[in-house]
mmCIF file with all atom_site columns, C-alpha atoms in Angstrom:
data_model
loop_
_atom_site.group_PDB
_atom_site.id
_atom_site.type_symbol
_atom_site.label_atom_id
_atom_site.label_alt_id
_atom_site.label_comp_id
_atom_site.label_asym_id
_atom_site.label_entity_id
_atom_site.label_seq_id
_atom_site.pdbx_PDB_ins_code
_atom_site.Cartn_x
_atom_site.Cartn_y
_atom_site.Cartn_z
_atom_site.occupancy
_atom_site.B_iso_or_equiv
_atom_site.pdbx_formal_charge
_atom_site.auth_seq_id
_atom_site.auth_comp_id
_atom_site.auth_asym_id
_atom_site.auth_atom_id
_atom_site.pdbx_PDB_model_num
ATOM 1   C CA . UNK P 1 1   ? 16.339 255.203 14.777 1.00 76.00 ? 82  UNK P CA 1
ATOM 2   C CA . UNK P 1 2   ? 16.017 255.874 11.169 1.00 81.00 ? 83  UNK P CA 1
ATOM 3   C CA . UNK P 1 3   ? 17.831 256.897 8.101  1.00 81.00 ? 84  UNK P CA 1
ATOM 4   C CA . UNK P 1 4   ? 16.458 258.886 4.972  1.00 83.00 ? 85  UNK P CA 1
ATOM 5   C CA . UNK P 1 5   ? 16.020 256.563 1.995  1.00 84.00 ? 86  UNK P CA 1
ATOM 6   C CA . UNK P 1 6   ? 17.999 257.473 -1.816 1.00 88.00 ? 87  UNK P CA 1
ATOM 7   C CA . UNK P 1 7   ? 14.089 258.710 -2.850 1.00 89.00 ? 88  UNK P CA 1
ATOM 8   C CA . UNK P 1 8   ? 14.404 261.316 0.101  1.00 86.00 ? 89  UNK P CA 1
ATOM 9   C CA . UNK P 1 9   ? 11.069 260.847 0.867  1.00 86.00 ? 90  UNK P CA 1
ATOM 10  C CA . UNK P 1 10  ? 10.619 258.030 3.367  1.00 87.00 ? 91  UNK P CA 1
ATOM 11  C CA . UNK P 1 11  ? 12.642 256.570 6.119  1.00 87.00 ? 92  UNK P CA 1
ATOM 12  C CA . UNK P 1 12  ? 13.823 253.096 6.862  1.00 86.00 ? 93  UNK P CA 1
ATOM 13  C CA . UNK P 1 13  ? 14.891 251.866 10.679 1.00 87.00 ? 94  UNK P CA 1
ATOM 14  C CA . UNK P 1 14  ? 17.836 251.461 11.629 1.00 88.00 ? 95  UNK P CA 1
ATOM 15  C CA . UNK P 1 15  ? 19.084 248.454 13.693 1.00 92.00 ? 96  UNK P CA 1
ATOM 16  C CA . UNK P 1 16  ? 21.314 250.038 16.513 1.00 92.00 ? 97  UNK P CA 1
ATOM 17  C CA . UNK P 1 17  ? 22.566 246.523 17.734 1.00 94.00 ? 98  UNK P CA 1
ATOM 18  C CA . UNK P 1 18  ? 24.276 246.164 14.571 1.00 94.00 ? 99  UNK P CA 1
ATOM 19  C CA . UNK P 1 19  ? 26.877 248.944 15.418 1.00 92.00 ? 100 UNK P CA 1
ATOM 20  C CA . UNK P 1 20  ? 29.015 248.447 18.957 1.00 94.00 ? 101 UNK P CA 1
ATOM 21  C CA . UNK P 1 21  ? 25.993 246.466 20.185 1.00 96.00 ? 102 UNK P CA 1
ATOM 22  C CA . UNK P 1 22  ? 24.529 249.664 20.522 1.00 93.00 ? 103 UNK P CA 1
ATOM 23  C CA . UNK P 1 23  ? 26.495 250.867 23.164 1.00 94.00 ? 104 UNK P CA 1
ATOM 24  C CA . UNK P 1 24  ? 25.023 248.059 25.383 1.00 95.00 ? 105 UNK P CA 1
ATOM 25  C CA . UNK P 1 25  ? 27.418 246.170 27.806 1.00 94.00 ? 106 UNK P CA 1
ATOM 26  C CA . UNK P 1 26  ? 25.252 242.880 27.156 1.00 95.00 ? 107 UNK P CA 1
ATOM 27  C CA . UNK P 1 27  ? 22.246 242.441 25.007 1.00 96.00 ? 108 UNK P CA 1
ATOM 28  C CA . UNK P 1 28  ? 21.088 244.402 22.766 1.00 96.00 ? 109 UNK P CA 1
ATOM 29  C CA . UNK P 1 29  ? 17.458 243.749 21.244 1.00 95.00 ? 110 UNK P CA 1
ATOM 30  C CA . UNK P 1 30  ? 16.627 246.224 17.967 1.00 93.00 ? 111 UNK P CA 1
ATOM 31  C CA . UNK P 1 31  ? 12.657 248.024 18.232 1.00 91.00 ? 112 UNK P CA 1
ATOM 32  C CA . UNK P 1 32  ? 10.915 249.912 16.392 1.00 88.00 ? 113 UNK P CA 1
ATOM 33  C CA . UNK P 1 33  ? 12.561 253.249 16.305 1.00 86.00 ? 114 UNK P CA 1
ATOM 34  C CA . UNK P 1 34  ? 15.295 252.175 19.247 1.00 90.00 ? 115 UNK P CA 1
ATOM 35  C CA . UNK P 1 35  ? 16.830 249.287 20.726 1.00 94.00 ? 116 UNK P CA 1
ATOM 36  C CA . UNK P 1 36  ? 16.690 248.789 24.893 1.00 94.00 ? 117 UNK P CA 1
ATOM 37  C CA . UNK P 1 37  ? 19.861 247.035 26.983 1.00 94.00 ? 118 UNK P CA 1
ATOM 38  C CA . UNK P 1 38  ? 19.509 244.565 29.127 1.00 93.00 ? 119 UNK P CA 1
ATOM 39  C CA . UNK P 1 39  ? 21.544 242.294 31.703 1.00 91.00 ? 120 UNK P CA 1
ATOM 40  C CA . UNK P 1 40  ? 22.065 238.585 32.230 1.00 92.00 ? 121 UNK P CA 1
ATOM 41  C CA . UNK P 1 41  ? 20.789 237.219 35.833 1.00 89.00 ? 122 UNK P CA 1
ATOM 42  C CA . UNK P 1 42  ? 23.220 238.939 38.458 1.00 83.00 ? 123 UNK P CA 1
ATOM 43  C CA . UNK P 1 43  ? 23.651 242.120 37.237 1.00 83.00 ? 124 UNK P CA 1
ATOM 44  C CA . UNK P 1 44  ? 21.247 245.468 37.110 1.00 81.00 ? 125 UNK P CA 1
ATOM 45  C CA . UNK P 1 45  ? 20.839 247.815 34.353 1.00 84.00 ? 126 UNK P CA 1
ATOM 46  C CA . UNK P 1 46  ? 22.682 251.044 35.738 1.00 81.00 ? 127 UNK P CA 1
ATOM 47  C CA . UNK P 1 47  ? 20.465 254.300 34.944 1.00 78.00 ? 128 UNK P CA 1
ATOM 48  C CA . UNK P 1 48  ? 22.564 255.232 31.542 1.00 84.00 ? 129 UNK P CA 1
ATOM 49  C CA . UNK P 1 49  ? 19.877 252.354 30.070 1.00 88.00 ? 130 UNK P CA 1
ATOM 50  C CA . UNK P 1 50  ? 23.446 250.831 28.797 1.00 92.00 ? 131 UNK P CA 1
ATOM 51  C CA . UNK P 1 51  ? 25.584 249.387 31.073 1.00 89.00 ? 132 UNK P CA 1
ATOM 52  C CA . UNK P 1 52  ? 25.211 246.189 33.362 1.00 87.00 ? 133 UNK P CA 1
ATOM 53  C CA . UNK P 1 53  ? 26.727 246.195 36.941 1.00 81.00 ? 134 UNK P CA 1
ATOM 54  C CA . UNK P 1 54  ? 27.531 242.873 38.677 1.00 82.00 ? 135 UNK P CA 1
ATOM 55  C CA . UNK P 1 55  ? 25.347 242.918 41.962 1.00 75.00 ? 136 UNK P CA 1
ATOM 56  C CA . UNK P 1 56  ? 27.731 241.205 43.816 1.00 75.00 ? 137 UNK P CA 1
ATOM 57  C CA . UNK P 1 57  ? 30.211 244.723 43.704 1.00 72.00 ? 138 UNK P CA 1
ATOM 58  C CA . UNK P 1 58  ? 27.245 246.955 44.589 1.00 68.00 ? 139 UNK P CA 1
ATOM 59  C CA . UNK P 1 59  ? 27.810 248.798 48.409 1.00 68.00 ? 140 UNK P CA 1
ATOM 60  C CA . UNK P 1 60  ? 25.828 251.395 47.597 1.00 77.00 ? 141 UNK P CA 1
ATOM 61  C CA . UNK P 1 61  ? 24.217 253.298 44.563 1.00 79.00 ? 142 UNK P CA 1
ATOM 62  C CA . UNK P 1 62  ? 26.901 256.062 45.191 1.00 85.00 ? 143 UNK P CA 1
ATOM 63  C CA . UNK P 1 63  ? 29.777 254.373 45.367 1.00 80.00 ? 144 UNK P CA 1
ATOM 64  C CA . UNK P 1 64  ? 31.116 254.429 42.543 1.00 83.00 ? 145 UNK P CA 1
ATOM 65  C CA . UNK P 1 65  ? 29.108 257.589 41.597 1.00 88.00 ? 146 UNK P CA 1
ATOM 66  C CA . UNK P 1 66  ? 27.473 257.253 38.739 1.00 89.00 ? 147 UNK P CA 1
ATOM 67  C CA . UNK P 1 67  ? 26.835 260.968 38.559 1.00 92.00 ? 148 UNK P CA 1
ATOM 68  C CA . UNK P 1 68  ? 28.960 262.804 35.496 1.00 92.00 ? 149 UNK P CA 1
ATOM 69  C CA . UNK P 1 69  ? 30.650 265.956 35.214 1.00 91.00 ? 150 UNK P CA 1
ATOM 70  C CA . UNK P 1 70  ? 31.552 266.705 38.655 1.00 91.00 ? 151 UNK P CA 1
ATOM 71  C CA . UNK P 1 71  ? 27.916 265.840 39.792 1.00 93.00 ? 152 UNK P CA 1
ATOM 72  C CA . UNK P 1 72  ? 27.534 265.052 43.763 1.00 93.00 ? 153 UNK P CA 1
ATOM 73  C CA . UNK P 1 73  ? 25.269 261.482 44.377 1.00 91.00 ? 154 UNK P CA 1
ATOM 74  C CA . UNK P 1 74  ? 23.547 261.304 47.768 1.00 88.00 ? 155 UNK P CA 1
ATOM 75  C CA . UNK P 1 75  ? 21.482 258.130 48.491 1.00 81.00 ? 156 UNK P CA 1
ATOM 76  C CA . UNK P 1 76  ? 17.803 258.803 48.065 1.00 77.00 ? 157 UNK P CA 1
ATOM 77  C CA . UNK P 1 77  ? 14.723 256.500 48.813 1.00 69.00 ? 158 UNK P CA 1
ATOM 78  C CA . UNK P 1 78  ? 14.085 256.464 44.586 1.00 72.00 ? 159 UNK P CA 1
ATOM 79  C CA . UNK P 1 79  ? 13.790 253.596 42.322 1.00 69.00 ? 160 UNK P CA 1
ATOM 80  C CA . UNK P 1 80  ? 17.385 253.994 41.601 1.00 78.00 ? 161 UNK P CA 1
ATOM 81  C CA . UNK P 1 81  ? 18.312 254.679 45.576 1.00 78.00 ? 162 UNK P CA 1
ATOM 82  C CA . UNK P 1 82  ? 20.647 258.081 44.392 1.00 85.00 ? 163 UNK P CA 1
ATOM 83  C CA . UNK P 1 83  ? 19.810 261.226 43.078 1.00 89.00 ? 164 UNK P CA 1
ATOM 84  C CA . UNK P 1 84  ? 22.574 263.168 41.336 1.00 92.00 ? 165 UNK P CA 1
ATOM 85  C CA . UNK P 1 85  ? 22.888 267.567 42.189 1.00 94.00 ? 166 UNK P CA 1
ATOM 86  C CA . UNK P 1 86  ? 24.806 269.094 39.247 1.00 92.00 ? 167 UNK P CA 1
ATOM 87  C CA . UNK P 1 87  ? 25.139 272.651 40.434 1.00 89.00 ? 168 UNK P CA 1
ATOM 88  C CA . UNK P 1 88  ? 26.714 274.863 38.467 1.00 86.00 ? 169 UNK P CA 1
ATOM 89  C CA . UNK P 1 89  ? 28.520 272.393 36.441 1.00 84.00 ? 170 UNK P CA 1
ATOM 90  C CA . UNK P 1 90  ? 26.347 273.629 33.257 1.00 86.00 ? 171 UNK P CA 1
ATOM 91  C CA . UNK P 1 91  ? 24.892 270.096 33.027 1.00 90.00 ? 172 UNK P CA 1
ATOM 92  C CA . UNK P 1 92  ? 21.824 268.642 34.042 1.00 89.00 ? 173 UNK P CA 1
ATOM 93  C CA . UNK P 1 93  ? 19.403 265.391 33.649 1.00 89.00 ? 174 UNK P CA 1
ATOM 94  C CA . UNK P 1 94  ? 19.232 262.264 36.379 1.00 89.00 ? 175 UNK P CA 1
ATOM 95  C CA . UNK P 1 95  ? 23.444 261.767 36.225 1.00 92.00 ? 176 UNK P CA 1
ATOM 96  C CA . UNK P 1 96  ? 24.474 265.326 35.299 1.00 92.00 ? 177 UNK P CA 1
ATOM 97  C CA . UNK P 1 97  ? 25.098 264.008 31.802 1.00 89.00 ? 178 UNK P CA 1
ATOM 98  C CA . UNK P 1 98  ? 23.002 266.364 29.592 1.00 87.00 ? 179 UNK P CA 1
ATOM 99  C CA . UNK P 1 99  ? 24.175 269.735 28.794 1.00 84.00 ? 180 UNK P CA 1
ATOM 100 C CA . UNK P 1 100 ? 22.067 273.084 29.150 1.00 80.00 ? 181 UNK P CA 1
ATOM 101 C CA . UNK P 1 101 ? 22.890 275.380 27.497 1.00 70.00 ? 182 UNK P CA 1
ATOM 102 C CA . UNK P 1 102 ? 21.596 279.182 27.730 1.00 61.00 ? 183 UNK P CA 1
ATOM 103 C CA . UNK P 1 103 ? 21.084 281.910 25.304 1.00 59.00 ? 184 UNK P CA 1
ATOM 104 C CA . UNK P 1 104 ? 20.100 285.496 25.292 1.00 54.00 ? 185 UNK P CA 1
ATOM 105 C CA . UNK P 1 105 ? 16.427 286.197 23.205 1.00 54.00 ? 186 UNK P CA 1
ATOM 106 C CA . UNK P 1 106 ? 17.360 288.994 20.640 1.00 54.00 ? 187 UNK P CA 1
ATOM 107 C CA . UNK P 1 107 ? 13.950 289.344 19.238 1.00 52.00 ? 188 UNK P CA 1
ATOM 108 C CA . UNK P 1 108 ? 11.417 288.056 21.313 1.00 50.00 ? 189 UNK P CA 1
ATOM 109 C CA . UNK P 1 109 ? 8.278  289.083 19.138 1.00 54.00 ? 190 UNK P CA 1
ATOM 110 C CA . UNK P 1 110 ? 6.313  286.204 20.846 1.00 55.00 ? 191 UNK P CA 1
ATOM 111 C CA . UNK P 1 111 ? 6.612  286.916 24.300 1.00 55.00 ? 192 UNK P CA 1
ATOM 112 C CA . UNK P 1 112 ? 3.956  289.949 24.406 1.00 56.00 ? 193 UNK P CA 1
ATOM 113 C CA . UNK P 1 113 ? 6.567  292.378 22.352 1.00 53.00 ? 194 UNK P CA 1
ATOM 114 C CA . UNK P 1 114 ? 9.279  292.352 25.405 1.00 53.00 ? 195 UNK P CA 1
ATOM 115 C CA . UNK P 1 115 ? 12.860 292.195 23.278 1.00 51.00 ? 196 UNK P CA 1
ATOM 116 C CA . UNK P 1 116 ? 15.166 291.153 26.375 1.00 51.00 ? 197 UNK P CA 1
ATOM 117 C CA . UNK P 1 117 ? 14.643 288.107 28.255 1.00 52.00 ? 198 UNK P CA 1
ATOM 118 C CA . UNK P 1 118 ? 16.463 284.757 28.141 1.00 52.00 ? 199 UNK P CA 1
ATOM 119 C CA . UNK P 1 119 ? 15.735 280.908 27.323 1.00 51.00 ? 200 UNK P CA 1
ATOM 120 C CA . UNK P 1 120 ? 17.055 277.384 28.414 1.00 51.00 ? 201 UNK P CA 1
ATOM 121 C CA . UNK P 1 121 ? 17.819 275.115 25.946 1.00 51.00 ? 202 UNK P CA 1
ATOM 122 C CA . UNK P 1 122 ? 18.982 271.597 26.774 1.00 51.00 ? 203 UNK P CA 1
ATOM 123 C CA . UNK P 1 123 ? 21.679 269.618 24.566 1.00 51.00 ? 204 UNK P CA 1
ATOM 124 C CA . UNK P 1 124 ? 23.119 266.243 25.197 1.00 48.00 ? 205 UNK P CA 1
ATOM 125 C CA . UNK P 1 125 ? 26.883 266.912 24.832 1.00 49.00 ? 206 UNK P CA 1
ATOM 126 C CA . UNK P 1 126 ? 29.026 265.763 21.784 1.00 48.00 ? 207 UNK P CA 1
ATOM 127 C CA . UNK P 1 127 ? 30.816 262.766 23.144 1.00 49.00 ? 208 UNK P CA 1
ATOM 128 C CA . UNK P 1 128 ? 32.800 262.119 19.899 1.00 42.00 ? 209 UNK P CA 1
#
């Protein structure tokens, strides 16, 4: 990422690894911009791009689910071998981890004059 600099006119990148490893399990390793996880030999990168697993306690890519908010994982022929359905939970994204949010258009002056409609706006949730 980056940070505004005290002239508040450029930016200067920010090394996630220095803070909680940046979120990474195991190694961390700072780009451009953003940093990318990665696992020692043994283990797999699960699909949060954060944490390791240990292969040996792998049955299957369900189990445990690594779907979020009440998300149902069936085993799919994917790279990842799952594929998370969120339903109605009000989340969506790969594990049911990213929030949607909806919202009524008041004034929709763009969309040829019409001043009902609505709009889908996706949020990651606050975690904090």
């Amino acid at each position: 990422g980056f940070s505004l600099k005290s002239d508040g006119k450029s930016c200067a990148e920010i090394n996630e690894c220095l803070t909680n490893n940046g979120g990474c399990t195991h190694t961390c390793t700072d780009n451009y911009g953003s940093f990318v996880c990665s696992c020692p030999d043994g283990f797999l990168l699960s699909p949060d791009k954060l944490t390791c697993i240990d292969k040996s306690t792998i049955k299957d890519a369900c189990h445990p689910s690594p779907c979020k908010h009440g998300g149902n994982c069936s085993l799919a022929g994917n790279v990842y071998g799952f594929v998370c359905a969120c339903g109605d939970s009000g989340f969506g994204g790969m594990l049911c981890d990213r929030g949607i949010l909806t919202s009524n258009i008041i004034d929709d002056s763009f969309n040829s004059g019409q001043k009902s409609g609505s709009i889908q706006v996706q949020a990651k949730p606050d975690t904090s």
